[in-house]
Coordinates of C-alpha atoms and ligand atoms in Angstrom, one line a residue:
M1 CA 0.3 0.0 0.0
N2 CA 1.7 3.0 -1.1
T3 CA 0.9 5.8 1.9
T4 CA 2.1 8.8 3.5
A5 CA 4.7 9.0 6.4
Q6 CA 4.2 11.3 8.9
A7 CA 6.6 12.8 11.7
L8 CA 5.1 12.6 15.4
A9 CA 7.3 14.0 18.3
P10 CA 11.2 14.2 17.8
G11 CA 12.6 11.3 18.4
A12 CA 9.3 9.3 18.2
Q13 CA 7.8 6.2 15.5
T14 CA 6.9 7.7 12.4
Q15 CA 3.7 6.6 11.7
E16 CA 1.8 5.8 8.7
M17 CA -0.6 7.0 7.5
A18 CA -3.6 6.6 5.1
D19 CA -5.9 9.0 3.4
G20 CA -8.8 9.3 1.5
F21 CA -7.8 9.2 -1.9
Q22 CA -5.9 5.8 -0.8
L23 CA -8.3 3.9 0.8
V24 CA -11.0 4.7 -2.5
I25 CA -7.7 3.0 -4.4
D26 CA -7.3 0.7 -2.3
A27 CA -11.0 -0.5 -2.0
L28 CA -11.3 -0.9 -5.7
K29 CA -8.2 -2.8 -6.5
L30 CA -10.0 -4.9 -3.6
N31 CA -12.8 -6.1 -5.6
G32 CA -10.9 -6.1 -9.2
I33 CA -11.5 -3.3 -10.3
D34 CA -8.3 -1.7 -12.8
T35 CA -10.2 0.6 -14.7
I36 CA -11.8 3.9 -14.8
Y37 CA -13.4 6.0 -16.8
A38 CA -12.9 9.4 -15.1
L39 CA -13.0 13.5 -16.3
P40 CA -10.1 15.3 -13.7
G41 CA -10.7 18.8 -11.6
I42 CA -11.0 19.3 -8.0
P43 CA -11.5 17.4 -6.0
I44 CA -10.4 14.3 -7.6
T45 CA -7.3 14.8 -10.1
D46 CA -5.3 13.4 -7.5
L47 CA -7.5 10.4 -7.0
T48 CA -6.8 9.7 -10.9
R49 CA -3.0 10.5 -10.6
R50 CA -2.3 8.6 -8.0
A51 CA -5.0 5.5 -9.2
Q52 CA -3.0 5.5 -12.9
A53 CA 0.7 5.5 -10.4
D54 CA -1.3 2.4 -8.7
G55 CA -1.7 0.4 -11.7
M56 CA -5.3 1.7 -12.1
R57 CA -5.9 2.3 -16.2
V58 CA -7.4 5.5 -16.0
L59 CA -9.4 6.7 -19.2
S60 CA -9.6 10.4 -19.2
F61 CA -12.4 11.4 -21.2
R62 CA -13.2 15.1 -23.4
H63 CA -16.9 14.8 -21.6
E64 CA -18.3 13.1 -18.9
Q65 CA -21.1 11.9 -20.6
N66 CA -19.1 9.9 -22.4
A67 CA -17.1 8.7 -19.5
G68 CA -20.2 7.1 -18.1
Y69 CA -21.5 5.5 -21.3
A70 CA -18.7 3.7 -21.7
A71 CA -17.8 2.8 -17.7
S72 CA -22.0 1.5 -18.2
I73 CA -20.6 -0.5 -21.3
A74 CA -17.7 -1.5 -19.6
G75 CA -20.4 -3.1 -16.9
F76 CA -22.7 -5.0 -19.2
L77 CA -19.5 -6.6 -20.6
T78 CA -17.6 -7.8 -17.9
Q79 CA -20.2 -8.2 -15.3
K80 CA -18.0 -5.8 -12.9
P81 CA -19.0 -2.9 -12.2
G82 CA -18.1 0.0 -14.6
I83 CA -16.6 3.2 -12.2
C84 CA -17.1 7.3 -13.3
L85 CA -15.5 9.5 -11.7
T86 CA -16.4 13.0 -12.1
V87 CA -16.3 16.4 -10.7
S88 CA -18.8 18.3 -8.4
A89 CA -21.8 19.7 -9.7
P90 CA -21.5 20.6 -13.3
G91 CA -19.3 16.9 -13.7
F92 CA -21.4 15.2 -11.9
L93 CA -24.9 16.5 -14.1
N94 CA -22.9 15.4 -16.9
G95 CA -22.3 12.4 -15.6
L96 CA -25.8 12.1 -14.4
N97 CA -27.2 10.6 -17.8
A98 CA -25.4 7.9 -18.3
L99 CA -26.3 6.8 -14.7
A100 CA -30.0 7.0 -15.7
H101 CA -29.4 5.5 -18.4
A102 CA -27.4 2.7 -16.7
T103 CA -30.3 2.2 -14.4
T104 CA -32.5 1.6 -17.0
N105 CA -30.7 -0.5 -19.0
C106 CA -30.2 -2.9 -16.5
F107 CA -25.9 -1.8 -16.9
P108 CA -24.0 -2.0 -13.6
M109 CA -22.0 1.0 -12.7
I110 CA -20.6 3.3 -10.1
L111 CA -20.3 7.2 -10.9
I112 CA -18.0 8.3 -8.0
S113 CA -18.0 12.1 -8.1
G114 CA -16.3 14.5 -5.9
S115 CA -18.6 16.9 -4.0
S116 CA -18.7 20.2 -2.1
E117 CA -18.2 20.9 1.5
R118 CA -21.9 19.7 3.7
E119 CA -21.9 22.6 6.2
I120 CA -21.7 25.1 3.0
V121 CA -24.3 22.8 0.6
D122 CA -26.9 21.6 3.1
L123 CA -27.0 25.6 4.5
Q124 CA -26.9 27.2 0.4
Q125 CA -24.3 29.1 1.1
G126 CA -22.6 29.7 -2.3
D127 CA -20.1 26.7 -2.2
Y128 CA -17.5 26.0 -5.2
E129 CA -19.8 24.1 -7.4
E130 CA -22.8 23.9 -5.2
L131 CA -25.0 21.0 -5.3
D132 CA -26.8 18.4 -3.4
Q133 CA -26.1 16.1 -5.4
L134 CA -27.2 12.9 -3.9
A135 CA -30.7 14.4 -3.7
I136 CA -30.3 14.3 -7.2
A137 CA -29.1 10.7 -8.3
R138 CA -31.1 9.2 -6.0
P139 CA -34.4 8.7 -8.2
L140 CA -32.1 7.9 -10.9
A141 CA -30.0 5.3 -9.7
K142 CA -30.3 1.8 -8.2
A143 CA -28.9 2.9 -5.0
A144 CA -26.9 6.4 -4.3
Y145 CA -24.3 6.8 -0.8
R146 CA -22.5 9.1 0.7
V147 CA -19.1 8.4 2.5
L148 CA -18.1 11.3 4.9
H149 CA -15.2 9.2 6.9
A150 CA -12.0 7.9 5.7
E151 CA -13.2 4.6 7.9
D152 CA -15.9 3.6 6.1
I153 CA -14.5 4.0 2.2
G154 CA -14.3 0.4 2.1
V155 CA -18.1 0.0 3.0
G156 CA -19.2 2.6 0.8
I157 CA -17.4 0.6 -2.0
A158 CA -18.5 -2.2 -0.7
R159 CA -22.3 -1.7 -0.7
A160 CA -21.8 0.5 -4.3
I161 CA -20.5 -2.6 -5.9
R162 CA -23.1 -5.1 -4.4
A163 CA -26.2 -2.7 -5.7
A164 CA -24.9 -2.2 -9.1
V165 CA -24.0 -5.7 -9.9
S166 CA -26.8 -8.4 -7.4
G167 CA -30.2 -8.7 -8.4
R168 CA -31.0 -7.2 -11.9
P169 CA -28.1 -4.5 -12.3
G170 CA -27.9 -0.8 -12.3
G171 CA -25.9 2.1 -11.8
V172 CA -24.9 3.9 -8.3
Y173 CA -24.2 7.0 -7.3
L174 CA -21.1 7.2 -4.6
D175 CA -21.3 10.6 -3.3
M176 CA -17.3 12.0 -1.8
P177 CA -16.7 15.2 -0.7
A178 CA -13.3 16.8 -1.3
K179 CA -12.7 16.7 2.5
L180 CA -12.8 13.0 2.6
F181 CA -9.7 12.4 0.3
A182 CA -8.0 14.9 2.7
Q183 CA -8.5 13.0 5.8
S184 CA -6.0 10.5 7.0
I185 CA -6.0 7.6 9.1
D186 CA -3.5 4.7 10.5
A187 CA -2.9 3.2 7.5
A188 CA -2.9 -0.4 9.4
A189 CA -6.3 0.2 10.5
G190 CA -7.5 1.4 7.3
R191 CA -6.9 -1.7 5.5
K192 CA -9.0 -3.3 8.3
T193 CA -11.8 -1.3 7.1
L194 CA -12.1 -2.6 3.4
I195 CA -14.4 -5.0 2.7
K196 CA -13.6 -7.4 -0.1
V197 CA -17.0 -8.0 -1.2
V198 CA -17.7 -12.2 -0.9
D199 CA -20.2 -12.9 -4.1
P200 CA -21.4 -9.5 -5.1
A201 CA -23.9 -11.1 -7.8
P202 CA -25.0 -14.3 -6.0
K203 CA -26.8 -16.8 -7.9
Q204 CA -31.0 -16.9 -8.1
I205 CA -32.4 -19.9 -7.9
P206 CA -36.2 -20.5 -9.1
A207 CA -38.2 -22.2 -7.8
P208 CA -39.0 -25.9 -8.8
E209 CA -42.6 -25.4 -9.6
S210 CA -41.5 -22.0 -11.5
V211 CA -39.8 -24.4 -13.9
K212 CA -42.4 -26.9 -14.2
R213 CA -45.3 -24.2 -14.6
A214 CA -43.1 -23.4 -17.7
L215 CA -41.9 -26.7 -19.3
E216 CA -45.7 -27.5 -18.7
I217 CA -46.9 -24.4 -20.8
L218 CA -44.2 -24.7 -23.2
K219 CA -44.9 -28.3 -24.2
S220 CA -48.0 -27.7 -24.8
A221 CA -47.5 -24.8 -27.2
K222 CA -48.4 -25.6 -31.2
R223 CA -46.2 -22.7 -32.1
P224 CA -43.8 -21.9 -29.5
L225 CA -41.3 -18.6 -29.3
I226 CA -38.3 -17.8 -27.8
V227 CA -37.4 -13.6 -27.2
L228 CA -34.2 -13.6 -26.1
G229 CA -33.3 -10.5 -24.7
K230 CA -29.7 -7.9 -23.4
G231 CA -30.5 -9.6 -20.2
A232 CA -29.5 -12.9 -21.5
A233 CA -26.4 -11.6 -23.5
Y234 CA -25.3 -9.4 -19.7
A235 CA -25.8 -13.1 -18.2
Q236 CA -22.8 -15.1 -20.1
A237 CA -24.7 -18.4 -20.4
D238 CA -23.9 -18.3 -24.4
A239 CA -23.9 -22.4 -24.0
D240 CA -26.7 -23.6 -21.9
I241 CA -28.8 -20.9 -23.9
R242 CA -27.9 -22.3 -27.3
S243 CA -28.6 -26.2 -25.6
L244 CA -31.9 -25.3 -24.5
I245 CA -32.7 -22.8 -28.3
E246 CA -31.1 -26.4 -30.4
K247 CA -32.8 -29.0 -27.6
T248 CA -36.2 -27.8 -28.1
G249 CA -35.9 -26.7 -31.7
I250 CA -37.7 -23.6 -31.2
P251 CA -37.5 -21.0 -33.2
Y252 CA -35.2 -17.3 -31.5
L253 CA -36.3 -13.5 -32.3
P254 CA -33.0 -11.9 -30.7
M255 CA -33.4 -8.3 -29.1
S256 CA -31.0 -6.1 -30.9
M257 CA -28.3 -6.7 -28.0
A258 CA -29.3 -10.0 -28.5
K259 CA -28.1 -10.4 -32.3
G260 CA -25.1 -13.4 -32.1
L261 CA -25.8 -14.9 -28.4
M262 CA -27.3 -17.1 -31.1
P263 CA -25.4 -16.5 -34.6
D264 CA -28.8 -14.5 -36.7
V265 CA -27.6 -17.4 -39.8
H266 CA -28.4 -20.1 -37.3
E267 CA -32.0 -21.9 -39.2
Q268 CA -34.0 -21.5 -35.7
C269 CA -33.2 -17.7 -36.4
A270 CA -36.6 -15.9 -36.8
S271 CA -35.3 -12.3 -37.2
A272 CA -36.4 -12.4 -41.1
A273 CA -39.6 -13.3 -40.2
R274 CA -40.6 -11.2 -37.5
S275 CA -44.0 -9.9 -38.3
Y276 CA -44.8 -13.3 -38.7
V277 CA -43.6 -14.7 -35.8
L278 CA -45.3 -12.6 -33.0
P279 CA -48.0 -12.4 -33.6
E280 CA -48.7 -16.2 -34.8
A281 CA -46.8 -17.7 -31.6
D282 CA -48.7 -19.3 -29.0
V283 CA -46.6 -19.2 -26.3
V284 CA -43.5 -16.9 -26.0
M285 CA -40.7 -17.6 -23.9
L286 CA -38.9 -14.2 -22.8
I287 CA -35.2 -14.7 -21.7
G288 CA -33.9 -11.6 -20.1
A289 CA -36.2 -9.5 -22.3
R290 CA -38.5 -6.7 -21.0
L291 CA -42.5 -6.2 -22.8
N292 CA -41.9 -2.7 -23.1
W293 CA -41.7 -0.3 -26.0
L294 CA -38.8 -1.9 -28.4
L295 CA -41.6 -5.6 -27.8
S296 CA -45.0 -2.9 -28.1
H297 CA -45.7 -4.2 -24.6
G298 CA -46.6 -7.3 -25.6
K299 CA -50.3 -6.5 -27.5
G300 CA -51.4 -4.7 -30.4
K301 CA -51.0 -5.6 -33.8
T302 CA -47.6 -6.4 -33.8
W303 CA -49.0 -10.0 -31.8
G304 CA -51.7 -10.1 -33.3
G305 CA -54.1 -7.7 -31.0
K306 CA -57.0 -6.5 -33.4
A307 CA -56.4 -3.0 -31.4
S308 CA -53.6 -0.9 -30.7
K309 CA -54.0 -2.1 -26.7
E310 CA -55.5 -5.5 -26.9
W311 CA -54.2 -8.7 -26.4
G312 CA -53.1 -11.3 -28.9
G313 CA -54.6 -14.8 -27.0
Q314 CA -51.1 -15.8 -26.6
K315 CA -48.9 -17.4 -23.2
F316 CA -46.0 -15.7 -21.9
I317 CA -43.4 -17.1 -20.6
Q318 CA -40.8 -14.9 -18.4
I319 CA -37.8 -15.4 -17.4
D320 CA -36.3 -12.5 -15.6
I321 CA -34.4 -11.7 -12.2
S322 CA -36.3 -8.8 -11.7
P323 CA -40.2 -10.7 -9.6
Q324 CA -41.5 -7.4 -10.1
E325 CA -40.8 -7.8 -13.7
A326 CA -44.0 -9.8 -14.5
D327 CA -47.5 -8.3 -15.6
S328 CA -45.7 -5.3 -16.3
N329 CA -47.9 -5.1 -19.6
V330 CA -49.8 -8.4 -20.1
R331 CA -50.1 -11.5 -18.0
I332 CA -47.6 -13.1 -17.6
D333 CA -48.8 -17.3 -17.2
A334 CA -45.0 -18.7 -16.2
P335 CA -43.1 -16.0 -14.5
V336 CA -39.5 -18.2 -13.8
V337 CA -37.7 -15.7 -11.7
G338 CA -34.4 -16.1 -11.2
D339 CA -30.9 -15.5 -12.8
I340 CA -30.9 -16.3 -16.5
G341 CA -27.5 -19.2 -16.0
S342 CA -29.7 -21.0 -13.0
C343 CA -32.9 -20.9 -15.2
V344 CA -31.6 -22.0 -17.6
K345 CA -30.1 -25.0 -16.0
A346 CA -32.8 -25.4 -14.4
L347 CA -35.5 -25.8 -17.5
L348 CA -32.6 -27.9 -19.2
E349 CA -32.9 -30.5 -16.6
A350 CA -36.6 -30.3 -16.4
M351 CA -36.6 -30.9 -19.5
G352 CA -35.4 -34.5 -19.8
S353 CA -34.2 -36.3 -23.2
S354 CA -36.9 -36.4 -25.4
W355 CA -38.4 -33.0 -25.9
P356 CA -41.0 -32.7 -28.2
K357 CA -39.3 -30.3 -31.7
P358 CA -42.1 -27.8 -32.8
S359 CA -44.3 -29.4 -35.9
T360 CA -42.8 -28.6 -39.2
E361 CA -45.9 -27.4 -40.2
W362 CA -44.7 -24.1 -38.2
M363 CA -40.8 -24.5 -38.5
G364 CA -41.7 -25.0 -42.6
S365 CA -43.9 -21.6 -42.2
I366 CA -41.2 -19.8 -40.9
F367 CA -38.7 -21.0 -43.2
E368 CA -41.1 -19.9 -45.8
R369 CA -41.0 -16.1 -44.6
K370 CA -37.7 -16.0 -44.0
S371 CA -36.4 -17.0 -47.1
K372 CA -38.9 -14.7 -49.2
N373 CA -37.7 -12.2 -47.2
I374 CA -33.5 -13.1 -46.9
E375 CA -34.3 -13.2 -50.7
K376 CA -35.5 -9.7 -51.1
M377 CA -32.9 -8.1 -49.2
A378 CA -30.2 -9.6 -51.0
E379 CA -31.2 -8.0 -54.3
T380 CA -31.7 -4.8 -52.5
L381 CA -27.9 -5.8 -51.2
A382 CA -26.8 -5.7 -54.4
K383 CA -27.4 -3.2 -55.6
N384 CA -25.3 0.1 -56.2
P385 CA -26.6 3.3 -56.6
S386 CA -24.9 6.1 -56.8
P387 CA -24.6 8.4 -54.4
M388 CA -24.5 5.1 -52.0
N389 CA -27.3 4.7 -50.1
F390 CA -27.8 2.3 -46.3
H391 CA -27.9 -0.7 -48.5
S392 CA -25.2 -0.5 -50.5
A393 CA -23.0 0.6 -47.8
L394 CA -23.9 -1.7 -45.2
N395 CA -23.8 -4.6 -47.7
V396 CA -20.0 -4.2 -47.0
V397 CA -20.0 -3.3 -43.4
R398 CA -22.1 -6.7 -43.4
D399 CA -19.2 -8.6 -45.2
V400 CA -16.6 -7.3 -43.2
V401 CA -18.7 -8.4 -39.7
K402 CA -19.4 -11.7 -41.0
A403 CA -14.9 -11.8 -42.1
N404 CA -13.9 -10.1 -38.6
P405 CA -17.0 -12.0 -36.0
D406 CA -14.6 -11.1 -33.1
A407 CA -15.1 -7.4 -33.7
I408 CA -17.1 -5.4 -31.6
L409 CA -20.1 -3.4 -33.4
V410 CA -21.1 -0.6 -31.6
N411 CA -24.5 2.1 -33.5
E412 CA -26.5 4.9 -33.2
G413 CA -28.4 6.9 -35.7
A414 CA -31.9 6.6 -36.2
N415 CA -31.8 4.9 -40.2
A416 CA -28.2 3.9 -39.7
L417 CA -28.8 2.1 -36.5
D418 CA -32.5 1.0 -37.9
F419 CA -30.2 -0.6 -41.5
T420 CA -27.7 -1.9 -39.6
R421 CA -29.8 -3.5 -37.2
S422 CA -31.5 -5.8 -40.1
I423 CA -28.7 -5.9 -42.9
V424 CA -25.8 -7.1 -40.8
D425 CA -25.6 -10.4 -39.0
M426 CA -24.3 -10.9 -35.9
Y427 CA -22.1 -14.2 -35.1
K428 CA -21.3 -14.1 -31.0
P429 CA -22.5 -13.2 -27.9
R430 CA -21.8 -9.5 -26.8
K431 CA -20.2 -8.6 -30.4
R432 CA -23.0 -5.4 -30.6
I433 CA -23.5 -2.5 -28.6
D434 CA -26.8 0.3 -29.1
V435 CA -28.8 2.9 -28.4
G436 CA -30.4 0.9 -26.5
T437 CA -33.6 0.6 -23.9
W438 CA -34.0 4.9 -24.2
G439 CA -32.7 4.9 -28.1
I440 CA -30.6 7.8 -26.9
M441 CA -27.9 9.2 -29.3
G442 CA -24.7 9.9 -27.4
I443 CA -23.3 6.8 -26.7
G444 CA -21.4 6.0 -29.5
M445 CA -17.5 7.1 -29.0
G446 CA -18.2 6.0 -25.3
Y447 CA -18.6 1.8 -25.8
S448 CA -16.0 2.3 -28.8
V449 CA -13.6 3.1 -26.1
A450 CA -14.7 0.8 -23.9
A451 CA -15.6 -1.7 -25.6
A452 CA -11.8 -2.0 -27.5
V453 CA -10.4 -1.7 -23.8
V454 CA -12.4 -3.6 -22.2
T455 CA -12.1 -6.7 -24.6
G456 CA -9.0 -6.0 -26.7
Q457 CA -11.1 -6.6 -29.9
Q458 CA -11.3 -4.2 -33.3
V459 CA -14.0 -2.2 -32.6
I460 CA -16.3 -1.1 -35.4
A461 CA -18.8 2.0 -35.2
I462 CA -21.1 2.9 -37.7
E463 CA -22.8 5.7 -36.8
G464 CA -25.5 8.1 -37.9
D465 CA -23.5 11.9 -38.9
S466 CA -25.8 13.3 -35.9
A467 CA -25.5 10.3 -33.8
F468 CA -21.8 11.0 -34.3
G469 CA -21.9 14.7 -33.3
F470 CA -22.9 13.5 -29.4
S471 CA -19.4 12.4 -28.8
G472 CA -17.2 13.3 -31.5
M473 CA -15.0 15.0 -29.4
E474 CA -13.9 11.6 -28.3
V475 CA -12.0 11.1 -31.3
E476 CA -9.2 13.0 -29.9
T477 CA -9.8 10.1 -26.8
I478 CA -9.4 7.1 -29.2
C479 CA -5.7 8.4 -31.1
R480 CA -4.4 9.2 -27.6
Y481 CA -5.0 5.7 -26.2
N482 CA -4.1 4.3 -29.8
L483 CA -7.4 2.1 -29.8
P484 CA -8.2 0.2 -32.5
V485 CA -11.6 1.9 -33.4
C486 CA -13.0 2.4 -37.3
I487 CA -16.3 4.5 -37.1
V488 CA -18.4 4.8 -40.3
V489 CA -19.5 8.3 -40.3
M490 CA -23.3 7.4 -43.0
N491 CA -23.3 10.8 -43.6
N492 CA -26.5 12.1 -45.3
N493 CA -26.7 15.5 -44.4
G494 CA -28.9 15.6 -41.3
V495 CA -31.3 14.0 -39.1
Y496 CA -33.1 11.1 -40.7
K497 CA -32.1 13.0 -44.3
G498 CA -30.4 15.9 -45.3
T499 CA -33.7 17.3 -47.4
D500 CA -35.8 19.7 -45.4
V501 CA -35.6 23.0 -46.0
D502 CA -37.1 26.5 -44.1
P503 CA -40.0 27.2 -45.4
N504 CA -39.3 31.4 -44.3
G505 CA -35.7 30.1 -46.6
R506 CA -33.5 32.2 -44.0
D507 CA -32.2 29.5 -41.7
P508 CA -31.3 25.8 -42.1
A509 CA -33.9 23.2 -41.4
P510 CA -33.6 22.2 -38.0
T511 CA -33.0 19.1 -39.3
V512 CA -30.0 19.6 -41.3
F513 CA -26.6 19.9 -41.5
V514 CA -23.1 21.8 -43.2
K515 CA -23.8 19.7 -46.5
N516 CA -21.6 17.7 -48.0
A517 CA -19.5 17.6 -44.5
R518 CA -15.8 16.0 -43.9
Y519 CA -16.1 14.5 -40.9
D520 CA -12.6 12.4 -42.0
R521 CA -10.7 15.3 -41.4
I522 CA -11.7 15.7 -37.5
I523 CA -9.6 12.7 -36.3
E524 CA -7.1 13.7 -39.0
A525 CA -6.5 16.6 -36.3
F526 CA -5.2 14.1 -33.7
G527 CA -2.7 11.8 -35.8
G528 CA -5.4 8.8 -36.8
V529 CA -6.8 7.9 -40.4
G530 CA -8.9 10.2 -41.9
V531 CA -11.1 8.7 -45.4
H532 CA -13.4 9.7 -47.5
A533 CA -15.6 7.4 -48.8
T534 CA -18.3 7.7 -52.1
T535 CA -18.7 3.9 -53.0
P536 CA -19.1 0.5 -51.3
A537 CA -15.7 -0.5 -53.0
E538 CA -13.8 2.7 -51.6
L539 CA -15.7 1.6 -47.8
R540 CA -14.7 -1.4 -48.4
K541 CA -11.0 -0.8 -48.4
A542 CA -10.9 1.6 -46.0
M543 CA -12.9 -0.7 -43.6
D544 CA -10.1 -3.9 -44.4
E545 CA -7.3 -1.4 -43.9
A546 CA -8.4 -0.3 -40.6
I547 CA -9.4 -3.7 -39.4
R548 CA -5.8 -4.0 -40.5
S549 CA -3.5 -2.1 -39.6
R550 CA -5.9 -1.3 -36.1
K551 CA -5.4 2.5 -35.9
P552 CA -7.8 4.7 -35.0
T553 CA -10.0 5.3 -38.3
L554 CA -12.9 7.8 -39.6
I555 CA -14.6 6.6 -42.7
N556 CA -16.4 9.4 -44.0
A557 CA -19.3 7.5 -46.2
V558 CA -21.1 9.8 -48.3
I559 CA -25.0 8.7 -48.6
D560 CA -27.7 9.6 -50.7
E561 CA -29.7 12.1 -48.3
T562 CA -32.8 11.4 -49.7
A563 CA -32.5 7.6 -48.7
G564 CA -33.7 7.8 -44.6
T565 CA -37.4 8.0 -43.2
E566 CA -37.8 10.5 -40.6
S567 CA -37.5 8.6 -37.0
G568 CA -35.8 5.5 -38.8
R569 CA -38.5 2.1 -38.1
I570 CA -40.5 4.2 -35.5
T571 CA -42.1 6.7 -37.2
S572 CA -45.8 5.2 -35.2
L573 CA -44.2 7.0 -32.4
N574 CA -43.7 10.4 -33.9
P575 CA -47.1 12.7 -33.2
S576 CA -46.4 14.9 -36.6
A577 CA -45.5 12.1 -38.6
K578 CA -48.2 10.0 -37.2
K579 CA -50.7 12.9 -38.7
K580 CA -49.3 12.5 -42.3
Ligands
ADP601 P1 -34.0 -5.9 -24.4 O1 -33.9 -4.8 -24.6 O2 -32.9 -6.4 -25.3 O3 -35.6 -6.4 -24.4 P2 -34.2 -5.8 -21.7 O4 -33.3 -4.2 -20.9 O5 -35.9 -4.8 -22.1 O6 -33.4 -6.0 -22.5 O7 -34.8 -6.9 -20.9 C1 -33.4 -7.6 -19.8 C2 -34.2 -7.9 -18.5 O8 -33.1 -8.5 -18.3 C3 -34.3 -7.0 -17.3 O9 -35.5 -7.1 -17.0 C4 -33.6 -7.4 -16.5 O10 -33.9 -7.3 -15.1 C5 -33.1 -9.1 -16.7 N1 -32.0 -9.5 -16.5 C6 -30.5 -8.4 -16.5 N2 -29.4 -9.4 -16.2 C7 -30.1 -10.8 -15.6 C8 -29.8 -12.3 -15.2 N3 -28.5 -12.5 -15.1 N4 -30.7 -13.1 -15.1 C9 -31.5 -12.8 -15.3 N5 -32.3 -12.1 -15.7 C10 -31.5 -10.5 -16.4
TPW602 C1 -30.3 12.3 -26.2 C2 -33.6 11.9 -31.0 C3 -32.9 9.9 -32.2 S1 -32.1 9.9 -34.3 C4 -31.6 11.1 -33.9 C5 -31.6 12.2 -33.1 C6 -31.8 13.0 -33.0 C7 -30.6 10.9 -35.1 C8 -31.3 10.5 -36.0 O1 -30.2 11.5 -37.2 P1 -28.9 10.2 -37.5 O2 -29.1 9.5 -38.3 O3 -28.0 9.4 -36.9 O4 -27.8 11.2 -38.4 P2 -30.0 8.8 -39.5 O5 -29.2 8.1 -40.4 O6 -31.5 8.7 -39.0 O7 -29.7 10.2 -40.8 N1 -31.1 13.0 -28.5 C9 -31.0 12.5 -27.6 N2 -31.3 11.3 -27.9 C10 -32.3 11.3 -28.9 N3 -32.8 9.4 -29.8 C11 -32.7 11.9 -29.7 C12 -31.9 13.4 -29.4 C13 -33.1 10.9 -32.2
MG603 MG1 -28.0 11.5 -41.0

């Protein structure tokens, strides 16, 4: 332990002391946390320096929101809480978005923010960066704590870790006033206050009767379907999930970030027949997926209901760690509450060796729709329009990802998101990370940094030009740490499209950017590789070279500005477009 020696009375023995900075670092390291996503300043500058000096990886960002998104996705990828470290008031608020995002997406993350002097904040006497951060964080976090005394740092960090990763994961806020860092206590006594958290995310075994109930319903199905969500990807129970799917022979539908948990090209994958299987299935087993807006709340026309809020008549089995999730939108006939690894194991064990496969009628009709849609898509992808459209550009990305199945695909935008999700097949678990439950713009560069750092793999970021703008300054971060990130900006001159005009002819329309912008030149300012690509051949060459060299690369892919649609695939949620 790095300690400060402090002289006592002349001639007395020196006493080893540890300050708050050191105890925070030691508490994190003791719990296997080796990376911090940060932005320095008062009062945490020395925490970033000393963490680095002590061998931790400290990734320093240009804006706290991006550090926070990085921490949140590190949590998703590793099952360990990602740590975001910020300064007080404005830094804290910049990081808060990511904390709320982590909670919403069920990603384990801890936001540690320095804060100002309690006595002054609480009397609102006007301190430097005064803000009651704990009160503000609380409703957006799964848990929120403040540590006031150096001897409580161990407990504070232990509680934060447990809260972030146990049960349904989420974002945790840890408030650390400036004074805490400067407090010194006896080093040996300090060491004793640190806690190495034993079994931070304990297994949660499902009740045997819930497993039995689920299997009875599943067995009775004529047209069963499995929906895999990002909770299933998070759980890292890949082999057992694969066994369950292959043993039952049930077709499956992956949610966006569950793509690749089973390969998208697997014969049981029903993605290309989504609009057929959702209303037709009579029993649906959800594994780590919520029946939220992304699944049309489990009702309405998507599910075969006659009216927009009408139940389609199917039965639902839901595997989830949160006992409160069931019945959130429609009746869940068989909730199975537990961690996905334990639940899937229990199902496999209780299924026995002879499980009846779904009828050839059901599988055949899915196969027929799938083949037709895949064939239609192949025709569209083969076209080579000038300028490029989303399809001709993404056809290249599709090939590059197929050739590099270990690469992590980061994806945000509207059309740039929706087309990538449907065109680019994924082959391995946790390789696709995107806008998540909120459909937020801004995750792109933070996710890219964290994905490269925690996995060591090549990152491919497919970004709408608007989406890229939310975190674009972090290309400097990517260059500074020399990370293998290949960014492709799908540049269609704006939000959704680049064709809107101001009816009064005064300003650019709100959805339109500078025409023919050269995003590639941004990365050149920091020593990265910039490429301007106007054809699929140029795009392919640039992506291949980026992956070969592992150099930070930004490709400005010129896309037809008329190619997109308003709001991409979610036009129905847009009030004015709906009216039209
Ligand atoms: P998607 O957006 O992919 O549909 P959601 O984020 O809506 O996925 O749902 C993920 C679900 O997975 C949440 O309800 C969460 O409680 C659950 N979950 C997360 N981790 C686990 C786990 N280890 N075991 C069981 N359920 C989990
Ligand atoms: C934090 C609203 C949804 S999609 C989008 C915005 C601004 C950008 C779409 O344009 P882009 O993609 O990225 O160029 P493309 O291919 O369709 O042209 N602020 C936040 N989150 C969201 N979702 C928005 C605004 C939005
Ligand atoms: Mg765009």
